[in-house]
Coordinates of C-alpha atoms in Angstrom, one line a residue:
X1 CA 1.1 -59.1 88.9
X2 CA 0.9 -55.3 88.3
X3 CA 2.7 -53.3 85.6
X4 CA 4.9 -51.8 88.1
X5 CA 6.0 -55.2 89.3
X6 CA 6.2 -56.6 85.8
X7 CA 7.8 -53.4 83.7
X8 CA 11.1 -53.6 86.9
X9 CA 11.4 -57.5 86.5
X10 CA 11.5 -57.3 82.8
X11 CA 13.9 -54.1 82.7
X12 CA 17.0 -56.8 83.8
X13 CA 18.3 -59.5 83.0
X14 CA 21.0 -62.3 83.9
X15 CA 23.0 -62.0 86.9
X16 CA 22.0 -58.3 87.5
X17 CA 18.6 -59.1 88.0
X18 CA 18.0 -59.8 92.0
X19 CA 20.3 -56.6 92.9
X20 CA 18.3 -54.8 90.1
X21 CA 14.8 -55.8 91.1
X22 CA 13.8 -54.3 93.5
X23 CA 11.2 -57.5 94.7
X24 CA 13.4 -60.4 93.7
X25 CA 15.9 -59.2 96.1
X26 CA 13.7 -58.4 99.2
X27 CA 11.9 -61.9 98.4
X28 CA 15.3 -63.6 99.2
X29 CA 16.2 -61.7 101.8
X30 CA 12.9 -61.8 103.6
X31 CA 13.1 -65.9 103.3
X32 CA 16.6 -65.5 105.0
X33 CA 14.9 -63.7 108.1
X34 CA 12.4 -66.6 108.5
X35 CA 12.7 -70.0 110.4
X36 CA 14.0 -72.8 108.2
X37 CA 14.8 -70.1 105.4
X38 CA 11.5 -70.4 103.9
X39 CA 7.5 -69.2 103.8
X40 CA 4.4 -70.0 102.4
X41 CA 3.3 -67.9 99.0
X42 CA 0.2 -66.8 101.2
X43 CA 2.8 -65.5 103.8
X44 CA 5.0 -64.1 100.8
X45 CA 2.2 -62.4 99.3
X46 CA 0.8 -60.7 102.6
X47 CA 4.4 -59.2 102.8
X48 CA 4.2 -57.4 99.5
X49 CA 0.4 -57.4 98.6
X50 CA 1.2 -58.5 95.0
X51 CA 0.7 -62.1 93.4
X52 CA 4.5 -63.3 93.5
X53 CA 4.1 -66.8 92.1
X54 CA 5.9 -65.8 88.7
X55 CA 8.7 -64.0 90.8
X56 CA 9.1 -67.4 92.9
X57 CA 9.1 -69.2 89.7
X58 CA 12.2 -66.9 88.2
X59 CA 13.7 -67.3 91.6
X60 CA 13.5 -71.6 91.1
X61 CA 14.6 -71.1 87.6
X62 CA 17.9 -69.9 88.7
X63 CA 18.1 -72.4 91.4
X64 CA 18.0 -69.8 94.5
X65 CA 14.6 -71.4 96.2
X66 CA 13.6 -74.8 96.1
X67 CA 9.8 -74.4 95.4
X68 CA 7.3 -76.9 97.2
X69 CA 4.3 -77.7 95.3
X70 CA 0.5 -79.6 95.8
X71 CA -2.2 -80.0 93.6
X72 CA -3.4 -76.7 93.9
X73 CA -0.2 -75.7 92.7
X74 CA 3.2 -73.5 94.1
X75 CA 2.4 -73.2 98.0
X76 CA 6.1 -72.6 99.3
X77 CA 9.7 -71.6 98.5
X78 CA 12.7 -72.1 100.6
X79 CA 16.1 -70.8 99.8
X80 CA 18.4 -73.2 98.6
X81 CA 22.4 -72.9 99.0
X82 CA 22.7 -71.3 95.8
X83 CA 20.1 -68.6 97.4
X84 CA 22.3 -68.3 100.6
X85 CA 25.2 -67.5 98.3
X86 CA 22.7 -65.0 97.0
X87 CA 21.7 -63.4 99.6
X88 CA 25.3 -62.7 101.2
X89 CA 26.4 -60.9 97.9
X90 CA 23.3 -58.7 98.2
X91 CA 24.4 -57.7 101.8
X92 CA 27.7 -57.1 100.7
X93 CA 26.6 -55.1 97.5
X94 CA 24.5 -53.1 99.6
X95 CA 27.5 -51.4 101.1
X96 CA 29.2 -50.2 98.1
X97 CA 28.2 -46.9 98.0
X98 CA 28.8 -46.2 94.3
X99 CA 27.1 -49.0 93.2
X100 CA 24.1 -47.9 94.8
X101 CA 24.6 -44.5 92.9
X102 CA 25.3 -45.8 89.9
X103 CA 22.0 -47.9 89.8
X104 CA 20.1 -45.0 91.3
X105 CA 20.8 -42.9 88.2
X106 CA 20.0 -45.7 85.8
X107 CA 16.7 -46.4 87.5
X108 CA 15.7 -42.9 88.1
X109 CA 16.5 -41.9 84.7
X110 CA 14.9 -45.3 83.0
X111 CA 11.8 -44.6 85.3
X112 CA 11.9 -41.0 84.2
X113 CA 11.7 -41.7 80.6
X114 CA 8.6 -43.9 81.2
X115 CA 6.8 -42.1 83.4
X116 CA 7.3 -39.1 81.5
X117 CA 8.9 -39.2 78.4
X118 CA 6.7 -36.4 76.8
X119 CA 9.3 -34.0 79.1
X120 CA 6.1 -33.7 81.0
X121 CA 7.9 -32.1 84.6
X122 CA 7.2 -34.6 87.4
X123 CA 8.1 -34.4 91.2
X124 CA 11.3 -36.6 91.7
X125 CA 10.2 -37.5 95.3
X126 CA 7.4 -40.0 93.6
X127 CA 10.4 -42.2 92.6
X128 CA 10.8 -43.3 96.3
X129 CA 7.5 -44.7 96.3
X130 CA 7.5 -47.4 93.5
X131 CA 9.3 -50.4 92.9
X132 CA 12.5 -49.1 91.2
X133 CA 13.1 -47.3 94.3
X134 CA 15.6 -50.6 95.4
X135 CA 19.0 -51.7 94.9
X136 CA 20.1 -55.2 96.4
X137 CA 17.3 -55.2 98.6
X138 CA 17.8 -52.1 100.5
X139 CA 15.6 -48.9 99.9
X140 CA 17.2 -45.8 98.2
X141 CA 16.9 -43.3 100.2
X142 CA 16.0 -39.4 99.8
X143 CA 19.8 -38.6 100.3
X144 CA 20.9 -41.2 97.3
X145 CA 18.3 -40.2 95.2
X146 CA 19.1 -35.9 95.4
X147 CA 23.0 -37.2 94.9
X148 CA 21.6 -39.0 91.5
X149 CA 19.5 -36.3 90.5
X150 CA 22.8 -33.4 90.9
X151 CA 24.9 -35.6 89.2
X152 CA 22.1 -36.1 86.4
X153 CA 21.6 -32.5 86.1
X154 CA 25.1 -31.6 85.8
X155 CA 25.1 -34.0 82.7
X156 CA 22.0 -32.6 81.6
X157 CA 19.9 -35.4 81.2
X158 CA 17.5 -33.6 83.6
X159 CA 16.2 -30.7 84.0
X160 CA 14.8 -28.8 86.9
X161 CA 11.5 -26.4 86.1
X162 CA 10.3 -23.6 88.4
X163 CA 7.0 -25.1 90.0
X164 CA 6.5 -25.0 93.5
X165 CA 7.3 -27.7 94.6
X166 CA 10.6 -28.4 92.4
X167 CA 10.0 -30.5 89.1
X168 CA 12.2 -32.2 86.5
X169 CA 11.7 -33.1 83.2
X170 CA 14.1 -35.7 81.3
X171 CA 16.2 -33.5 78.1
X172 CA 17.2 -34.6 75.0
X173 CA 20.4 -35.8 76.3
X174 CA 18.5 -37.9 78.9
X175 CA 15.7 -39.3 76.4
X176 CA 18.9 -40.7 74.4
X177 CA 20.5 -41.8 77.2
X178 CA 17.3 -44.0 77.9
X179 CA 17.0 -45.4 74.8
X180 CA 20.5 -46.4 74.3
X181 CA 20.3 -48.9 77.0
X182 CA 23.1 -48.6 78.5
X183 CA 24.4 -47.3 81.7
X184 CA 24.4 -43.1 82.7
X185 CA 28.0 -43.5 83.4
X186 CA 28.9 -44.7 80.1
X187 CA 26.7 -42.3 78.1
X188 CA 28.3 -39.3 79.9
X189 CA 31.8 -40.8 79.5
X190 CA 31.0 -41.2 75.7
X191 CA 30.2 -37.3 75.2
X192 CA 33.2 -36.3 77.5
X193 CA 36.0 -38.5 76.1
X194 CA 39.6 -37.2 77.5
X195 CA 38.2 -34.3 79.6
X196 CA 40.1 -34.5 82.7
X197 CA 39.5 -31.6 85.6
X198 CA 42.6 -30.1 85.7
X199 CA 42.7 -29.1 82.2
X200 CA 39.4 -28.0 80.9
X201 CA 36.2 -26.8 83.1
X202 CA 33.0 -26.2 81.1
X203 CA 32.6 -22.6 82.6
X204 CA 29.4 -22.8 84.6
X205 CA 29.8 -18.7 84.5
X206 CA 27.7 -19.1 81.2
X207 CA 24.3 -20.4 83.1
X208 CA 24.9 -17.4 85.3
X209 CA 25.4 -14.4 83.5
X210 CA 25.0 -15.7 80.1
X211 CA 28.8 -16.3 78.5
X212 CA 28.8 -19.2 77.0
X213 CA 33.1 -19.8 77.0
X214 CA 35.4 -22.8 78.2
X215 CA 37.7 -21.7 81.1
X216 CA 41.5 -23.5 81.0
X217 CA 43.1 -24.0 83.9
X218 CA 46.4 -25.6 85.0
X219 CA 46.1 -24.7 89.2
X220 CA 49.3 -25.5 91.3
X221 CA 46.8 -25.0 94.2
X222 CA 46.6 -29.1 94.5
X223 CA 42.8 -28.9 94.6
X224 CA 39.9 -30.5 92.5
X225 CA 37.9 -26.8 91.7
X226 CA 35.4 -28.9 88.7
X227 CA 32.6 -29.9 91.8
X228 CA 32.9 -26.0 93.0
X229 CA 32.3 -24.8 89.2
X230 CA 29.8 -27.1 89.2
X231 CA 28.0 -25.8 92.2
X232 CA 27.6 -22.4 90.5
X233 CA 26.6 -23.5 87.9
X234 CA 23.8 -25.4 89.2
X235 CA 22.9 -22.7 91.1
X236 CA 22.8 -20.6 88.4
X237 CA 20.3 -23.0 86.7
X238 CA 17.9 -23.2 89.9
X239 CA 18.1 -19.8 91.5
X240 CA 14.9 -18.9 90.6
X241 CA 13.0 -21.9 91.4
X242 CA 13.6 -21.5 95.2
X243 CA 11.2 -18.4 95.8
X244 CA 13.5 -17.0 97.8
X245 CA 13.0 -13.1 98.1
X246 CA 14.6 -11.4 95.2
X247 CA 17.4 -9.8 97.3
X248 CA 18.5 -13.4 98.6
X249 CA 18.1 -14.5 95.2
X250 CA 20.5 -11.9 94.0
X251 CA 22.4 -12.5 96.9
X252 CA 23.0 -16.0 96.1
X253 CA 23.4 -15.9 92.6
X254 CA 26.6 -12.6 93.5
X255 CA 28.1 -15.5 95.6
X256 CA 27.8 -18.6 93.1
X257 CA 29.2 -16.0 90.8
X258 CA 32.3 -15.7 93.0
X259 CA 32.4 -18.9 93.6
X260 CA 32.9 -19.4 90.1
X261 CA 35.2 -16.9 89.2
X262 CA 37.6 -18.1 92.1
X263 CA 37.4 -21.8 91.5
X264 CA 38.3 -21.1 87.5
X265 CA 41.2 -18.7 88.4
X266 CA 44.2 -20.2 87.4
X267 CA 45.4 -20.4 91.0
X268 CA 42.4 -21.0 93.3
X269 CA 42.9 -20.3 97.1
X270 CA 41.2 -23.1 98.8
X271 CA 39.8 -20.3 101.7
X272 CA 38.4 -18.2 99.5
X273 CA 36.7 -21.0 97.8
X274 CA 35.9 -22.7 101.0
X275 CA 34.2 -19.2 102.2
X276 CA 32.3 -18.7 99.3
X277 CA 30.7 -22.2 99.0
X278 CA 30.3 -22.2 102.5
X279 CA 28.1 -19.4 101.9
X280 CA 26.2 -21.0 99.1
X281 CA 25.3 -24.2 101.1
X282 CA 24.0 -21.6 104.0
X283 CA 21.8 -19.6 101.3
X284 CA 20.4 -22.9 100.3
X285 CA 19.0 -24.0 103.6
X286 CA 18.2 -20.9 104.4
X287 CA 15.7 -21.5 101.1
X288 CA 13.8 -24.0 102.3
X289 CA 13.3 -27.7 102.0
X290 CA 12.8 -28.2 98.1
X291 CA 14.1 -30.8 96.1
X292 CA 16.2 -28.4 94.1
X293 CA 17.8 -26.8 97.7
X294 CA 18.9 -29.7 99.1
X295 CA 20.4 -31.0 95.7
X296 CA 22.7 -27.7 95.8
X297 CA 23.2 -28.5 99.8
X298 CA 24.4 -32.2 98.7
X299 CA 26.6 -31.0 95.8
X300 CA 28.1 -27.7 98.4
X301 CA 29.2 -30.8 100.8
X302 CA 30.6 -32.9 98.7
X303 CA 32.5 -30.1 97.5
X304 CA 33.9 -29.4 100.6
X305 CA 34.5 -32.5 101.3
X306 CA 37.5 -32.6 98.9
X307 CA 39.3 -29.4 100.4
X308 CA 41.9 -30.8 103.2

């Protein structure tokens, strides 16, 4: 079994281990798609080029597959009902969209740590081709994974480093994260206790122009502004990595700027704000295809997906 293989089986445990492994899952759900719910280990292990006897084992363990043996040893699983059960709340899980981000951040982050827990920078895209790269069965896909890695940055448990093409390294913030063992969501929830939008922004103006302040806000204007603040900041942070020329560059960072200002004004008007992010998600594709771009594209959307 390779270190991949073995380092994402032993990283869970319990009932969270099929959704969590990324080859437990697929195993059950690739013995659903077969005739009489089952398949040789020869058939098994043509699938997924990897030795899969131990994963079949873990599988019996739990009473998922009924495992059919001869003196040469394991030679066949079938799923039992306790597997069919299984495999129906995998398909389900699948679905829940913020499950699926949840666990990408963990994994990303956990796989991060690992892979380069020196802060060594590392392209993010090589997540998507190892064994984390699952949830329930289904593959994480690019779109899931640049929706983990804004919402990571924003927390600053990543980094992103000007190299060509876009890196990230894993900060302080991230390496404790990882060795905490718990969940991203809880770890940011534990260093933001209380902080509820419409009360207190961290003022992204200070990764712009260098003011490090707190803006507080009480808008009547019935939007959310925290994701727009958000955007400029992040911006801010990764304007430089997109070799743009330096008049677009400036460009784009004049715009974030007054994106910022408008969504921390204490009343923001939601076309102003709609304009000026508009604006930033155009810049951004205009910048090319890099990891760090379409991050800020992601983050400009689901911004403007909150404004009615």
């Amino acid at each position: 079994m390779s270190a991949q293989l073995d380092a994402t089986v032993s990283a869970v445990s319990g009932s969270e281990v099929t959704e969590s492994s990324g080859y437990l899952a697929r195993l059950l759900l690739l013995l659903d798609t077969r005739t009489g719910r089952g398949a040789s280990m020869e058939q098994i292990e043509q699938e997924f080029q990897e030795n899969l006897a131990p994963l079949a084992l873990q599988l019996e363990q739990r009473g998922m597959v009924r495992a059919l043996r001869a003196g040469s040893g394991l030679y066949a699983i079938h799923l039992s009902d306790d597997g069919l059960v299984e495999v129906h709340r995998l398909k389900e899980l699948q679905k829940n969209r913020a499950a699926r981000l949840r666990h990408t951040m963990d994994v990303f982050l956990r796989w991060l740590f690992d892979t380069a827990g020196g802060h060594t920078p590392i392209d993010p895209e090589l997540f998507l081709a190892t064994p984390w790269s699952f949830f329930a069965g289904a593959v994480i896909t690019g779109s899931e994974l640049h929706e983990a890695l804004a919402y990571l940055s924003e927390h600053q448990l990543i980094k992103y480093i000007d190299t060509e093409p876009a890196t990230v390294a894993i900060t302080p913030q991230g390496v404790s994260c990882a060795l905490s063992g718990g969940s991203v969501q809880d770890h940011t929830n534990q260093q933001r206790p209380g902080t509820t939008y419409n009360n207190f922004l961290p003022n992204a103006q200070g990764v712009i122009i260098g003011e490090q302040q707190n803006v507080t806000q009480n808008n009547t204007a019935g939007i959310d502004p925290s994701a727009f603040v958000q955007l400029a900041g992040y911006v801010g942070q990764i304007s430089t990595t997109l070799n743009m020329p330096e008049t677009d560059r400036v460009e784009l960072e004049r715009v974030a700027r007054e994106l910022h200002d408008e969504a921390s004004s204490a009343n923001p008007e939601p076309g102003r704000i709609r304009q000026f992010a508009t604006q930033v998600k155009s810049m951004l594709v205009e910048a090319g295809a890099t990891a760090a771009a379409q991050v800020g594209i992601q983050m400009a959307e689901q911004a403007l997906s909150t404004l009615v």
